[in-house]
């Protein structure tokens, strides 16, 4: 058995299925590049047959990323599998088809309406087709943790004979417990004749908060691939948080069957915090402050006793050196006197890969913000990138904004937006200045958005901090996928208007790529 655990990152596929976390192509590419720096073994870049946007994202990532395997997801049907093969083709030998089919009685009877034998036939046919198109084939028995063990073993044996080199046993609905999951992995190891020809993979959801514990227990029992998402984002309560699984293995290898002091993975842990930030920014999913490893408070000691202990010897109250996961690598903040070269170099250090035109556009915003703010911190700059590029790439660009508000004033906003070189100004009243701005933007762009979530945070300390606003907006009658947007400015009302406009622009782009719901 290998002494390394492979990490399969599905932030861009299962993670992105989290309502409100959808990312555009630029954002997905930034995440993929950062995952490559982190050193994950496999990036699941999307579900190519689900939309043209997903196909483009998978093939662009397959073309761009050079040091990871690139997987695409496909149902066990011909069209999906062929499309997936075409999408991962630019990765050459590093391309993987990940095909899945549900195996549990509930799914067989109510969703698929197929017998056990029919499921095995479909799985084998799908894997054989995938194998004729790429060398690296993964099969997932969806809802494996609720499948009869003897039947699960038959499916696994059949797909390995058909050419699968990774077999994934997902806890699709986050229902299992560590003891039960260990029993499942043990059973598969003991009862599948050809199990030595495939890597056992696990994929856990967090519905009862056990995704990381289940993944680690499976590793202790022989699984050698862990699937999950950075920051634990994903459907419902999310996927296993990869950074937690990685650091559990780094910190306690002996607790999971590895030699004490060994490093049973290929991850560059110093990139963890940066990766968490990039994913949080790109997906507009904030990280809970007390989240293990990557939350702002993960290494903050407030009690006097703890602070005293830490100063005497760090290990008294810290089991991980924060520097090992990339905390504390901040540099001097930029100021309005910083030139374009300094801004460009800082953007590169933050992991942004921007064209000269994009850098020019961010620099323009940086100068404006620098005039009203003494220091521009790294997080401020990152917010400006998301904000200015989303707007630049969209259809509408903010040119001007004025608003009137106060205890006895009628909240009114006048907004000027530009599209294809033509500026349009309109105004609206609302129940507050933010609402008035949104209504004015709706009037100009002829959209009808309903705000379903609104968050504001300061990107740095101090009274002159940038306010970063994240919104989720539902357009039309479709409640299935709210569109997210982000904006940053020293004024939170301007930041709100920018965030709303970025959601409007993103909605226009999504409708162009995949019309309808
Ligand atoms: O949760 C699940 O079962 C999945 C499969 C498609 C692997 O995401
Ligand atoms: Zn899943």
Short mmCIF file of C-alpha atoms and ligand atoms in Angstrom, two decimals:
data_model
loop_
_atom_site.label_atom_id
_atom_site.label_comp_id
_atom_site.label_asym_id
_atom_site.label_seq_id
_atom_site.Cartn_x
_atom_site.Cartn_y
_atom_site.Cartn_z
CA UNK A 1 0.00 0.00 0.00
CA UNK A 2 1.29 3.46 -0.90
CA UNK A 3 2.65 5.55 1.96
CA UNK A 4 1.12 8.71 0.46
CA UNK A 5 -2.48 9.84 0.41
CA UNK A 6 -3.56 11.50 -2.84
CA UNK A 7 -5.64 14.66 -2.57
CA UNK A 8 -8.45 15.09 -5.06
CA UNK A 9 -9.76 18.64 -4.90
CA UNK A 10 -13.36 19.14 -5.97
CA UNK A 11 -13.70 22.80 -4.96
CA UNK A 12 -14.42 23.69 -8.59
CA UNK A 13 -17.07 20.98 -9.06
CA UNK A 14 -18.79 19.82 -5.85
CA UNK A 15 -17.65 22.98 -4.03
CA UNK A 16 -19.10 25.17 -6.73
CA UNK A 17 -22.45 23.33 -6.42
CA UNK A 18 -22.88 25.23 -3.15
CA UNK A 19 -25.71 27.76 -3.71
CA UNK A 20 -24.23 31.20 -4.36
CA UNK A 21 -20.67 29.93 -4.85
CA UNK A 22 -20.67 29.87 -8.64
CA UNK A 23 -17.46 31.23 -10.18
CA UNK A 24 -16.74 32.62 -13.61
CA UNK A 25 -13.92 31.36 -15.81
CA UNK A 26 -11.37 33.87 -14.52
CA UNK A 27 -12.17 32.99 -10.93
CA UNK A 28 -11.98 29.25 -11.60
CA UNK A 29 -8.61 29.68 -13.25
CA UNK A 30 -7.25 31.65 -10.27
CA UNK A 31 -8.43 28.85 -7.97
CA UNK A 32 -6.93 26.15 -10.20
CA UNK A 33 -3.55 27.92 -10.36
CA UNK A 34 -3.51 28.24 -6.58
CA UNK A 35 -4.46 24.56 -6.14
CA UNK A 36 -1.51 23.71 -8.35
CA UNK A 37 0.78 25.72 -6.03
CA UNK A 38 -0.75 23.94 -3.05
CA UNK A 39 0.23 20.68 -4.72
CA UNK A 40 -3.06 18.79 -4.82
CA UNK A 41 -2.71 15.64 -6.90
CA UNK A 42 -5.97 15.90 -8.84
CA UNK A 43 -8.18 18.90 -9.62
CA UNK A 44 -11.78 18.10 -10.50
CA UNK A 45 -12.39 21.12 -12.68
CA UNK A 46 -16.09 20.70 -13.44
CA UNK A 47 -18.89 18.68 -14.97
CA UNK A 48 -18.31 19.26 -18.71
CA UNK A 49 -21.67 18.15 -20.07
CA UNK A 50 -23.70 20.28 -17.66
CA UNK A 51 -23.11 23.57 -19.50
CA UNK A 52 -20.87 25.17 -22.11
CA UNK A 53 -19.35 27.25 -19.30
CA UNK A 54 -18.33 24.12 -17.38
CA UNK A 55 -16.90 22.53 -20.53
CA UNK A 56 -14.84 25.65 -21.25
CA UNK A 57 -13.63 25.83 -17.65
CA UNK A 58 -12.48 22.19 -17.62
CA UNK A 59 -10.69 22.45 -20.96
CA UNK A 60 -9.06 25.81 -20.11
CA UNK A 61 -7.83 24.46 -16.77
CA UNK A 62 -6.63 21.26 -18.49
CA UNK A 63 -4.63 23.45 -20.89
CA UNK A 64 -3.23 25.78 -18.22
CA UNK A 65 -2.37 23.64 -15.19
CA UNK A 66 0.73 21.52 -15.75
CA UNK A 67 1.44 19.75 -12.48
CA UNK A 68 -1.84 18.13 -11.44
CA UNK A 69 -4.12 15.55 -12.97
CA UNK A 70 -7.28 17.20 -14.31
CA UNK A 71 -10.56 15.38 -13.85
CA UNK A 72 -14.01 16.05 -15.25
CA UNK A 73 -17.20 14.50 -13.91
CA UNK A 74 -19.51 12.43 -16.13
CA UNK A 75 -22.64 10.41 -15.51
CA UNK A 76 -22.33 6.82 -16.69
CA UNK A 77 -23.79 7.65 -20.10
CA UNK A 78 -22.11 7.92 -23.48
CA UNK A 79 -22.67 11.61 -24.19
CA UNK A 80 -21.34 12.71 -20.79
CA UNK A 81 -18.30 10.48 -21.03
CA UNK A 82 -17.36 11.58 -24.56
CA UNK A 83 -17.80 15.26 -23.67
CA UNK A 84 -15.71 14.79 -20.56
CA UNK A 85 -12.93 13.12 -22.59
CA UNK A 86 -12.92 16.08 -24.99
CA UNK A 87 -12.79 18.58 -22.11
CA UNK A 88 -9.84 16.94 -20.31
CA UNK A 89 -7.98 16.19 -23.58
CA UNK A 90 -5.67 19.26 -23.34
CA UNK A 91 -4.17 17.72 -20.18
CA UNK A 92 -2.92 14.75 -22.26
CA UNK A 93 -1.92 11.84 -20.06
CA UNK A 94 -2.91 13.82 -16.97
CA UNK A 95 -6.59 13.83 -17.97
CA UNK A 96 -9.01 11.77 -15.89
CA UNK A 97 -12.63 10.82 -16.49
CA UNK A 98 -14.57 10.53 -13.24
CA UNK A 99 -17.76 8.67 -13.97
CA UNK A 100 -20.44 7.94 -11.38
CA UNK A 101 -23.59 5.92 -10.89
CA UNK A 102 -25.69 5.45 -7.78
CA UNK A 103 -25.71 1.98 -6.21
CA UNK A 104 -27.87 2.23 -3.06
CA UNK A 105 -31.36 0.66 -2.90
CA UNK A 106 -33.02 4.07 -2.53
CA UNK A 107 -31.35 5.46 -5.64
CA UNK A 108 -31.79 2.24 -7.63
CA UNK A 109 -35.48 2.02 -6.90
CA UNK A 110 -36.66 5.64 -6.85
CA UNK A 111 -34.18 7.66 -8.92
CA UNK A 112 -32.81 5.27 -11.51
CA UNK A 113 -35.56 2.64 -11.54
CA UNK A 114 -32.99 -0.03 -12.37
CA UNK A 115 -32.18 -3.47 -11.01
CA UNK A 116 -28.88 -4.39 -9.39
CA UNK A 117 -27.81 -6.21 -12.57
CA UNK A 118 -28.71 -3.27 -14.79
CA UNK A 119 -26.65 -0.92 -12.60
CA UNK A 120 -23.61 -3.18 -12.89
CA UNK A 121 -24.06 -3.36 -16.68
CA UNK A 122 -24.28 0.43 -16.97
CA UNK A 123 -21.27 0.96 -14.71
CA UNK A 124 -19.13 -1.52 -16.62
CA UNK A 125 -20.15 -0.10 -20.02
CA UNK A 126 -19.43 3.46 -18.84
CA UNK A 127 -16.01 2.56 -17.45
CA UNK A 128 -15.09 0.59 -20.59
CA UNK A 129 -16.04 3.52 -22.81
CA UNK A 130 -14.09 5.95 -20.59
CA UNK A 131 -11.10 3.62 -20.66
CA UNK A 132 -11.15 3.59 -24.45
CA UNK A 133 -10.80 7.40 -24.36
CA UNK A 134 -8.35 8.03 -21.49
CA UNK A 135 -6.05 5.90 -19.38
CA UNK A 136 -7.02 7.32 -16.01
CA UNK A 137 -10.60 6.38 -15.07
CA UNK A 138 -12.26 6.86 -11.70
CA UNK A 139 -15.60 5.28 -10.87
CA UNK A 140 -17.81 6.55 -8.03
CA UNK A 141 -20.54 4.40 -6.53
CA UNK A 142 -22.81 7.28 -5.55
CA UNK A 143 -24.39 6.76 -2.11
CA UNK A 144 -21.94 3.91 -1.45
CA UNK A 145 -22.31 4.28 2.30
CA UNK A 146 -25.99 3.29 2.08
CA UNK A 147 -25.39 0.41 -0.35
CA UNK A 148 -25.52 -3.28 0.70
CA UNK A 149 -21.88 -4.24 1.31
CA UNK A 150 -21.93 -7.46 -0.71
CA UNK A 151 -23.47 -5.66 -3.69
CA UNK A 152 -21.05 -2.75 -3.37
CA UNK A 153 -18.18 -5.25 -3.50
CA UNK A 154 -19.60 -6.77 -6.71
CA UNK A 155 -19.86 -3.32 -8.35
CA UNK A 156 -16.33 -2.39 -7.33
CA UNK A 157 -14.87 -5.68 -8.61
CA UNK A 158 -16.70 -5.30 -11.94
CA UNK A 159 -15.57 -1.71 -12.59
CA UNK A 160 -11.96 -2.55 -11.74
CA UNK A 161 -12.10 -5.42 -14.24
CA UNK A 162 -13.52 -2.92 -16.75
CA UNK A 163 -10.50 -0.61 -16.28
CA UNK A 164 -11.18 1.76 -13.37
CA UNK A 165 -7.94 2.58 -11.55
CA UNK A 166 -9.60 4.59 -8.76
CA UNK A 167 -12.80 3.50 -7.02
CA UNK A 168 -14.54 6.13 -4.97
CA UNK A 169 -16.95 5.18 -2.16
CA UNK A 170 -18.84 8.38 -1.38
CA UNK A 171 -20.87 9.19 1.67
CA UNK A 172 -23.08 11.26 -0.62
CA UNK A 173 -25.57 12.43 1.97
CA UNK A 174 -23.19 12.77 4.93
CA UNK A 175 -24.99 10.01 6.81
CA UNK A 176 -22.30 7.58 7.86
CA UNK A 177 -20.16 7.46 11.01
CA UNK A 178 -16.43 6.70 11.36
CA UNK A 179 -17.06 3.16 12.68
CA UNK A 180 -19.47 2.30 9.85
CA UNK A 181 -17.27 3.84 7.17
CA UNK A 182 -14.23 1.91 8.46
CA UNK A 183 -16.30 -1.27 8.28
CA UNK A 184 -17.17 -0.50 4.65
CA UNK A 185 -13.53 0.08 3.63
CA UNK A 186 -12.43 -3.08 5.48
CA UNK A 187 -15.14 -5.09 3.75
CA UNK A 188 -14.11 -3.85 0.30
CA UNK A 189 -10.44 -4.58 1.00
CA UNK A 190 -11.27 -8.11 2.19
CA UNK A 191 -13.90 -9.06 -0.39
CA UNK A 192 -12.91 -7.52 -3.71
CA UNK A 193 -10.61 -9.93 -5.57
CA UNK A 194 -8.83 -7.28 -7.67
CA UNK A 195 -8.76 -4.39 -5.15
CA UNK A 196 -4.94 -4.24 -5.39
CA UNK A 197 -5.38 -2.88 -8.96
CA UNK A 198 -7.14 0.32 -7.84
CA UNK A 199 -6.79 3.15 -5.38
CA UNK A 200 -9.64 3.35 -2.86
CA UNK A 201 -10.98 6.88 -2.68
CA UNK A 202 -13.34 8.51 -0.19
CA UNK A 203 -15.66 11.45 -0.66
CA UNK A 204 -17.55 12.64 2.41
CA UNK A 205 -20.27 15.22 2.89
CA UNK A 206 -20.71 17.05 6.14
CA UNK A 207 -24.44 16.81 6.88
CA UNK A 208 -23.90 15.65 10.46
CA UNK A 209 -20.47 17.24 10.81
CA UNK A 210 -18.45 14.04 10.31
CA UNK A 211 -16.93 14.55 6.85
CA UNK A 212 -13.34 15.06 8.02
CA UNK A 213 -13.53 12.34 10.72
CA UNK A 214 -15.00 9.85 8.22
CA UNK A 215 -12.33 10.66 5.60
CA UNK A 216 -9.48 10.22 8.08
CA UNK A 217 -10.91 6.97 9.43
CA UNK A 218 -11.13 5.62 5.88
CA UNK A 219 -7.48 6.54 5.37
CA UNK A 220 -6.53 4.66 8.55
CA UNK A 221 -8.30 1.62 7.03
CA UNK A 222 -6.58 1.75 3.65
CA UNK A 223 -8.10 4.51 1.49
CA UNK A 224 -5.38 6.35 -0.41
CA UNK A 225 -7.31 9.16 -2.10
CA UNK A 226 -9.32 11.78 -0.23
CA UNK A 227 -11.79 14.00 -2.05
CA UNK A 228 -12.92 17.30 -0.61
CA UNK A 229 -13.03 21.04 -1.02
CA UNK A 230 -11.00 23.92 0.37
CA UNK A 231 -12.81 25.60 3.28
CA UNK A 232 -15.24 22.65 3.18
CA UNK A 233 -17.56 24.34 0.69
CA UNK A 234 -20.05 22.23 -1.25
CA UNK A 235 -23.63 20.99 -1.56
CA UNK A 236 -25.71 21.51 1.61
CA UNK A 237 -23.34 21.34 4.63
CA UNK A 238 -20.38 20.97 2.28
CA UNK A 239 -17.59 18.52 1.54
CA UNK A 240 -14.74 17.40 3.77
CA UNK A 241 -12.48 20.44 4.33
CA UNK A 242 -9.26 19.39 2.60
CA UNK A 243 -7.04 21.65 4.68
CA UNK A 244 -8.25 19.91 7.85
CA UNK A 245 -7.63 16.41 6.48
CA UNK A 246 -4.17 17.48 5.24
CA UNK A 247 -3.16 19.00 8.57
CA UNK A 248 -4.53 16.08 10.59
CA UNK A 249 -2.28 13.77 8.55
CA UNK A 250 0.68 16.15 8.85
CA UNK A 251 0.25 16.63 12.59
CA UNK A 252 -0.70 13.09 13.65
CA UNK A 253 0.52 10.64 10.94
CA UNK A 254 0.90 7.88 13.55
CA UNK A 255 -2.80 8.19 14.46
CA UNK A 256 -3.77 7.16 10.92
CA UNK A 257 -1.37 4.28 10.35
CA UNK A 258 1.72 6.14 9.06
CA UNK A 259 5.16 6.37 10.58
CA UNK A 260 5.44 9.01 13.31
CA UNK A 261 7.14 12.12 11.94
CA UNK A 262 6.47 11.18 8.30
CA UNK A 263 4.59 13.35 5.81
CA UNK A 264 2.03 11.12 4.13
CA UNK A 265 1.05 13.49 1.29
CA UNK A 266 2.48 15.73 -1.45
CA UNK A 267 0.97 19.02 -0.25
CA UNK A 268 2.91 22.25 0.24
CA UNK A 269 1.19 23.20 3.49
CA UNK A 270 2.62 26.74 3.44
CA UNK A 271 0.15 27.51 0.65
CA UNK A 272 -2.91 26.50 2.71
CA UNK A 273 -3.95 29.89 4.09
CA UNK A 274 -3.41 31.59 0.75
CA UNK A 275 -5.48 28.91 -0.98
CA UNK A 276 -8.27 29.34 1.54
CA UNK A 277 -8.29 33.10 0.92
CA UNK A 278 -8.30 32.70 -2.86
CA UNK A 279 -11.21 30.22 -2.71
CA UNK A 280 -13.14 32.40 -0.28
CA UNK A 281 -12.70 35.49 -2.47
CA UNK A 282 -13.41 33.77 -5.76
CA UNK A 283 -16.47 31.91 -4.50
CA UNK A 284 -17.78 34.76 -2.33
CA UNK A 285 -18.02 32.29 0.56
CA UNK A 286 -16.62 33.84 3.75
CA UNK A 287 -14.63 31.61 6.10
CA UNK A 288 -16.02 31.24 9.62
CA UNK A 289 -13.65 33.02 12.06
CA UNK A 290 -13.20 29.99 14.28
CA UNK A 291 -12.74 27.53 11.40
CA UNK A 292 -9.85 25.10 12.05
CA UNK A 293 -6.53 25.94 10.32
CA UNK A 294 -7.75 28.83 8.14
CA UNK A 295 -10.19 30.85 10.28
CA UNK A 296 -8.97 34.25 11.50
CA UNK A 297 -9.12 33.01 15.09
CA UNK A 298 -7.53 29.60 14.47
CA UNK A 299 -4.28 30.73 16.11
CA UNK A 300 -5.50 33.71 18.15
CA UNK A 301 -4.94 33.29 21.87
CA UNK A 302 -6.90 35.75 23.95
CA UNK A 303 -6.67 34.42 27.51
CA UNK A 304 -3.73 35.61 29.59
CA UNK A 305 -2.87 32.08 30.68
CA UNK A 306 -2.63 30.89 27.08
CA UNK A 307 -0.63 33.93 25.98
CA UNK A 308 1.80 33.38 28.81
CA UNK A 309 2.14 29.69 27.90
CA UNK A 310 2.70 30.44 24.21
CA UNK A 311 5.41 32.96 25.02
CA UNK A 312 7.15 30.44 27.29
CA UNK A 313 6.86 27.60 24.73
CA UNK A 314 4.65 27.70 21.63
CA UNK A 315 3.70 24.00 21.87
CA UNK A 316 1.93 24.54 25.24
CA UNK A 317 -1.18 25.75 23.44
CA UNK A 318 -0.48 25.26 19.73
CA UNK A 319 -0.36 21.89 17.99
CA UNK A 320 0.54 23.40 14.62
CA UNK A 321 3.09 26.12 13.96
CA UNK A 322 0.97 28.79 12.18
CA UNK A 323 3.86 29.50 9.79
CA UNK A 324 3.65 25.90 8.52
CA UNK A 325 0.21 26.60 7.03
CA UNK A 326 1.19 30.03 5.75
CA UNK A 327 0.02 32.41 8.46
CA UNK A 328 2.05 35.54 9.09
CA UNK A 329 3.50 36.04 5.64
CA UNK A 330 2.28 39.60 5.21
CA UNK A 331 4.34 42.40 3.74
CA UNK A 332 4.32 46.17 4.20
CA UNK A 333 1.09 47.72 2.95
CA UNK A 334 1.05 49.77 -0.26
CA UNK A 335 0.21 53.49 -0.25
CA UNK A 336 -0.99 56.01 -2.84
CA UNK A 337 2.69 56.64 -3.65
CA UNK A 338 3.25 53.03 -4.71
CA UNK A 339 3.79 52.75 -8.44
CA UNK A 340 2.33 50.38 -10.98
CA UNK A 341 5.34 48.03 -10.75
CA UNK A 342 4.89 47.66 -6.98
CA UNK A 343 1.18 46.96 -7.40
CA UNK A 344 1.88 44.49 -10.20
CA UNK A 345 4.45 42.61 -8.14
CA UNK A 346 2.17 42.49 -5.09
CA UNK A 347 -0.67 41.15 -7.26
CA UNK A 348 1.64 38.39 -8.48
CA UNK A 349 2.62 37.52 -4.91
CA UNK A 350 -1.05 37.31 -4.01
CA UNK A 351 -1.46 34.71 -6.75
CA UNK A 352 -3.21 36.81 -9.40
CA UNK A 353 -2.25 36.16 -12.99
CA UNK A 354 -3.45 39.27 -14.77
CA UNK A 355 -2.96 40.69 -18.26
CA UNK A 356 -1.45 44.18 -18.66
CA UNK A 357 -4.92 45.59 -19.43
CA UNK A 358 -6.32 44.04 -16.25
CA UNK A 359 -3.43 45.36 -14.18
CA UNK A 360 -4.07 48.84 -15.63
CA UNK A 361 -7.69 48.61 -14.62
CA UNK A 362 -6.88 47.48 -11.06
CA UNK A 363 -4.19 50.19 -10.79
CA UNK A 364 -6.74 52.85 -11.74
CA UNK A 365 -9.00 51.75 -8.85
CA UNK A 366 -5.99 51.40 -6.54
CA UNK A 367 -5.04 55.06 -7.14
CA UNK A 368 -8.57 56.26 -6.38
CA UNK A 369 -8.73 54.22 -3.19
CA UNK A 370 -5.18 55.28 -2.22
CA UNK A 371 -6.36 58.90 -2.23
CA UNK A 372 -8.88 58.25 0.50
CA UNK A 373 -6.99 55.67 2.52
CA UNK A 374 -3.55 55.83 4.11
CA UNK A 375 -2.53 52.17 3.57
CA UNK A 376 -3.78 49.69 1.01
CA UNK A 377 -3.39 46.21 2.56
CA UNK A 378 -3.13 42.93 0.67
CA UNK A 379 -6.78 42.08 1.37
CA UNK A 380 -7.84 45.55 0.18
CA UNK A 381 -5.96 45.02 -3.06
CA UNK A 382 -7.46 41.54 -3.56
CA UNK A 383 -10.95 43.01 -3.12
CA UNK A 384 -10.20 45.65 -5.69
CA UNK A 385 -9.18 42.98 -8.18
CA UNK A 386 -12.43 41.03 -7.80
CA UNK A 387 -14.43 44.19 -7.96
CA UNK A 388 -12.77 45.96 -10.88
CA UNK A 389 -12.28 42.90 -13.08
CA UNK A 390 -15.77 41.52 -12.61
CA UNK A 391 -17.16 44.87 -13.61
CA UNK A 392 -14.72 45.31 -16.49
CA UNK A 393 -15.56 41.86 -17.86
CA UNK A 394 -19.27 42.39 -17.54
CA UNK A 395 -21.54 44.37 -19.72
CA UNK A 396 -22.01 47.41 -17.50
CA UNK A 397 -19.39 49.60 -15.88
CA UNK A 398 -19.98 52.00 -13.00
CA UNK A 399 -19.16 55.58 -14.01
CA UNK A 400 -20.72 57.66 -11.27
CA UNK A 401 -22.89 57.37 -8.18
CA UNK A 402 -24.53 59.99 -5.99
CA UNK A 403 -26.98 59.43 -3.19
CA UNK A 404 -28.91 61.38 -0.63
CA UNK A 405 -29.72 59.86 2.74
CA UNK A 406 -30.32 60.95 6.31
CA UNK A 407 -32.82 60.77 9.16
CA UNK A 408 -35.30 63.09 7.42
CA UNK A 409 -34.24 62.78 3.76
CA UNK A 410 -35.95 60.68 1.12
CA UNK A 411 -33.24 58.11 0.19
CA UNK A 412 -32.41 58.77 -3.47
CA UNK A 413 -29.66 57.46 -5.74
CA UNK A 414 -28.49 58.73 -9.12
CA UNK A 415 -26.37 56.22 -11.01
CA UNK A 416 -24.47 56.48 -14.29
CA UNK A 417 -23.47 53.24 -15.98
CA UNK A 418 -21.67 52.73 -19.27
CA UNK A 419 -22.16 50.01 -21.83
CA UNK A 420 -20.40 49.77 -25.21
CA UNK A 421 -19.13 53.32 -24.77
CA UNK A 422 -22.62 54.77 -24.11
CA UNK A 423 -23.39 56.25 -20.70
CA UNK A 424 -26.90 56.08 -19.20
CA UNK A 425 -27.99 57.95 -16.07
CA UNK A 426 -31.10 57.18 -14.03
CA UNK A 427 -32.31 57.69 -10.49
CA UNK A 428 -34.56 55.96 -8.01
CA UNK A 429 -35.85 56.31 -4.50
CA UNK A 430 -35.74 53.43 -2.03
CA UNK A 431 -36.28 52.58 1.61
CA UNK A 432 -32.60 53.36 2.19
CA UNK A 433 -29.64 54.53 0.07
CA UNK A 434 -28.51 50.97 -0.73
CA UNK A 435 -31.97 49.98 -1.89
CA UNK A 436 -32.20 53.20 -3.95
CA UNK A 437 -28.88 52.36 -5.68
CA UNK A 438 -30.05 48.83 -6.50
CA UNK A 439 -33.29 50.16 -7.96
CA UNK A 440 -31.48 52.72 -10.10
CA UNK A 441 -29.17 49.96 -11.40
CA UNK A 442 -32.21 47.77 -12.17
CA UNK A 443 -33.79 50.64 -14.13
CA UNK A 444 -30.70 51.17 -16.27
CA UNK A 445 -29.84 47.50 -16.87
CA UNK A 446 -33.49 46.42 -17.19
CA UNK A 447 -32.98 43.67 -14.65
CA UNK A 448 -35.18 42.70 -11.74
CA UNK A 449 -33.11 41.42 -8.87
CA UNK A 450 -34.25 40.32 -5.41
CA UNK A 451 -31.59 40.51 -2.74
CA UNK A 452 -31.38 37.18 -0.87
CA UNK A 453 -28.18 37.77 1.09
CA UNK A 454 -26.08 40.79 1.99
CA UNK A 455 -22.83 40.91 3.96
CA UNK A 456 -20.39 43.70 4.65
CA UNK A 457 -16.93 43.35 6.17
CA UNK A 458 -13.88 45.54 6.59
CA UNK A 459 -10.96 44.17 4.56
CA UNK A 460 -8.44 45.57 7.05
CA UNK A 461 -8.26 47.31 10.41
CA UNK A 462 -8.76 51.06 10.96
CA UNK A 463 -11.49 53.61 10.35
CA UNK A 464 -10.40 54.13 6.76
CA UNK A 465 -10.69 50.39 5.96
CA UNK A 466 -12.23 49.30 2.69
CA UNK A 467 -15.76 47.96 3.05
CA UNK A 468 -16.25 44.80 1.06
CA UNK A 469 -19.84 43.90 0.29
CA UNK A 470 -20.96 40.45 -0.88
CA UNK A 471 -24.48 39.98 -2.19
CA UNK A 472 -26.55 37.12 -3.47
CA UNK A 473 -29.28 38.14 -5.84
CA UNK A 474 -32.11 36.17 -7.37
CA UNK A 475 -33.05 37.29 -10.87
CA UNK A 476 -36.48 36.62 -12.35
CA UNK A 477 -38.47 33.73 -10.93
CA UNK A 478 -35.59 31.28 -10.75
CA UNK A 479 -34.84 30.56 -7.10
CA UNK A 480 -32.51 27.62 -7.79
CA UNK A 481 -29.24 29.49 -8.19
CA UNK A 482 -28.82 32.95 -6.71
CA UNK A 483 -26.04 34.91 -8.38
CA UNK A 484 -23.30 36.36 -6.20
CA UNK A 485 -21.48 39.64 -6.57
CA UNK A 486 -18.83 41.54 -4.69
CA UNK A 487 -17.76 45.15 -4.46
CA UNK A 488 -15.26 47.13 -2.46
CA UNK A 489 -14.87 50.84 -1.70
CA UNK A 490 -14.11 53.08 1.25
CA UNK A 491 -17.81 53.96 1.22
CA UNK A 492 -20.06 50.96 1.98
CA UNK A 493 -22.94 52.32 -0.10
CA UNK A 494 -20.69 52.56 -3.15
CA UNK A 495 -19.35 49.06 -2.31
CA UNK A 496 -22.96 47.81 -2.16
CA UNK A 497 -23.79 49.31 -5.55
CA UNK A 498 -20.64 47.80 -7.06
CA UNK A 499 -21.49 44.38 -5.57
CA UNK A 500 -25.01 44.52 -6.96
CA UNK A 501 -23.75 45.59 -10.37
CA UNK A 502 -21.26 42.72 -10.43
CA UNK A 503 -24.15 40.29 -9.74
CA UNK A 504 -26.13 41.88 -12.59
CA UNK A 505 -23.15 41.51 -14.92
CA UNK A 506 -22.56 37.94 -13.84
CA UNK A 507 -26.19 37.10 -14.43
CA UNK A 508 -25.98 38.51 -17.95
CA UNK A 509 -22.86 36.41 -18.64
CA UNK A 510 -24.43 33.24 -17.17
CA UNK A 511 -27.52 33.74 -19.31
CA UNK A 512 -25.36 34.13 -22.40
CA UNK A 513 -23.48 30.90 -21.61
CA UNK A 514 -26.46 28.82 -20.48
CA UNK A 515 -29.79 30.43 -21.33
CA UNK A 516 -32.72 29.61 -19.06
CA UNK A 517 -32.59 28.16 -15.58
O1 LIG B 1 -21.35 13.15 -3.31
C1 LIG B 1 -21.22 12.40 -4.29
O2 LIG B 1 -21.59 11.22 -4.29
C2 LIG B 1 -20.60 12.96 -5.48
C3 LIG B 1 -20.26 12.00 -6.58
C4 LIG B 1 -20.60 12.55 -7.91
C5 LIG B 1 -18.82 11.62 -6.46
O3 LIG B 1 -20.33 14.13 -5.53
ZN1 LIG B 2 -20.28 15.02 -3.47
#
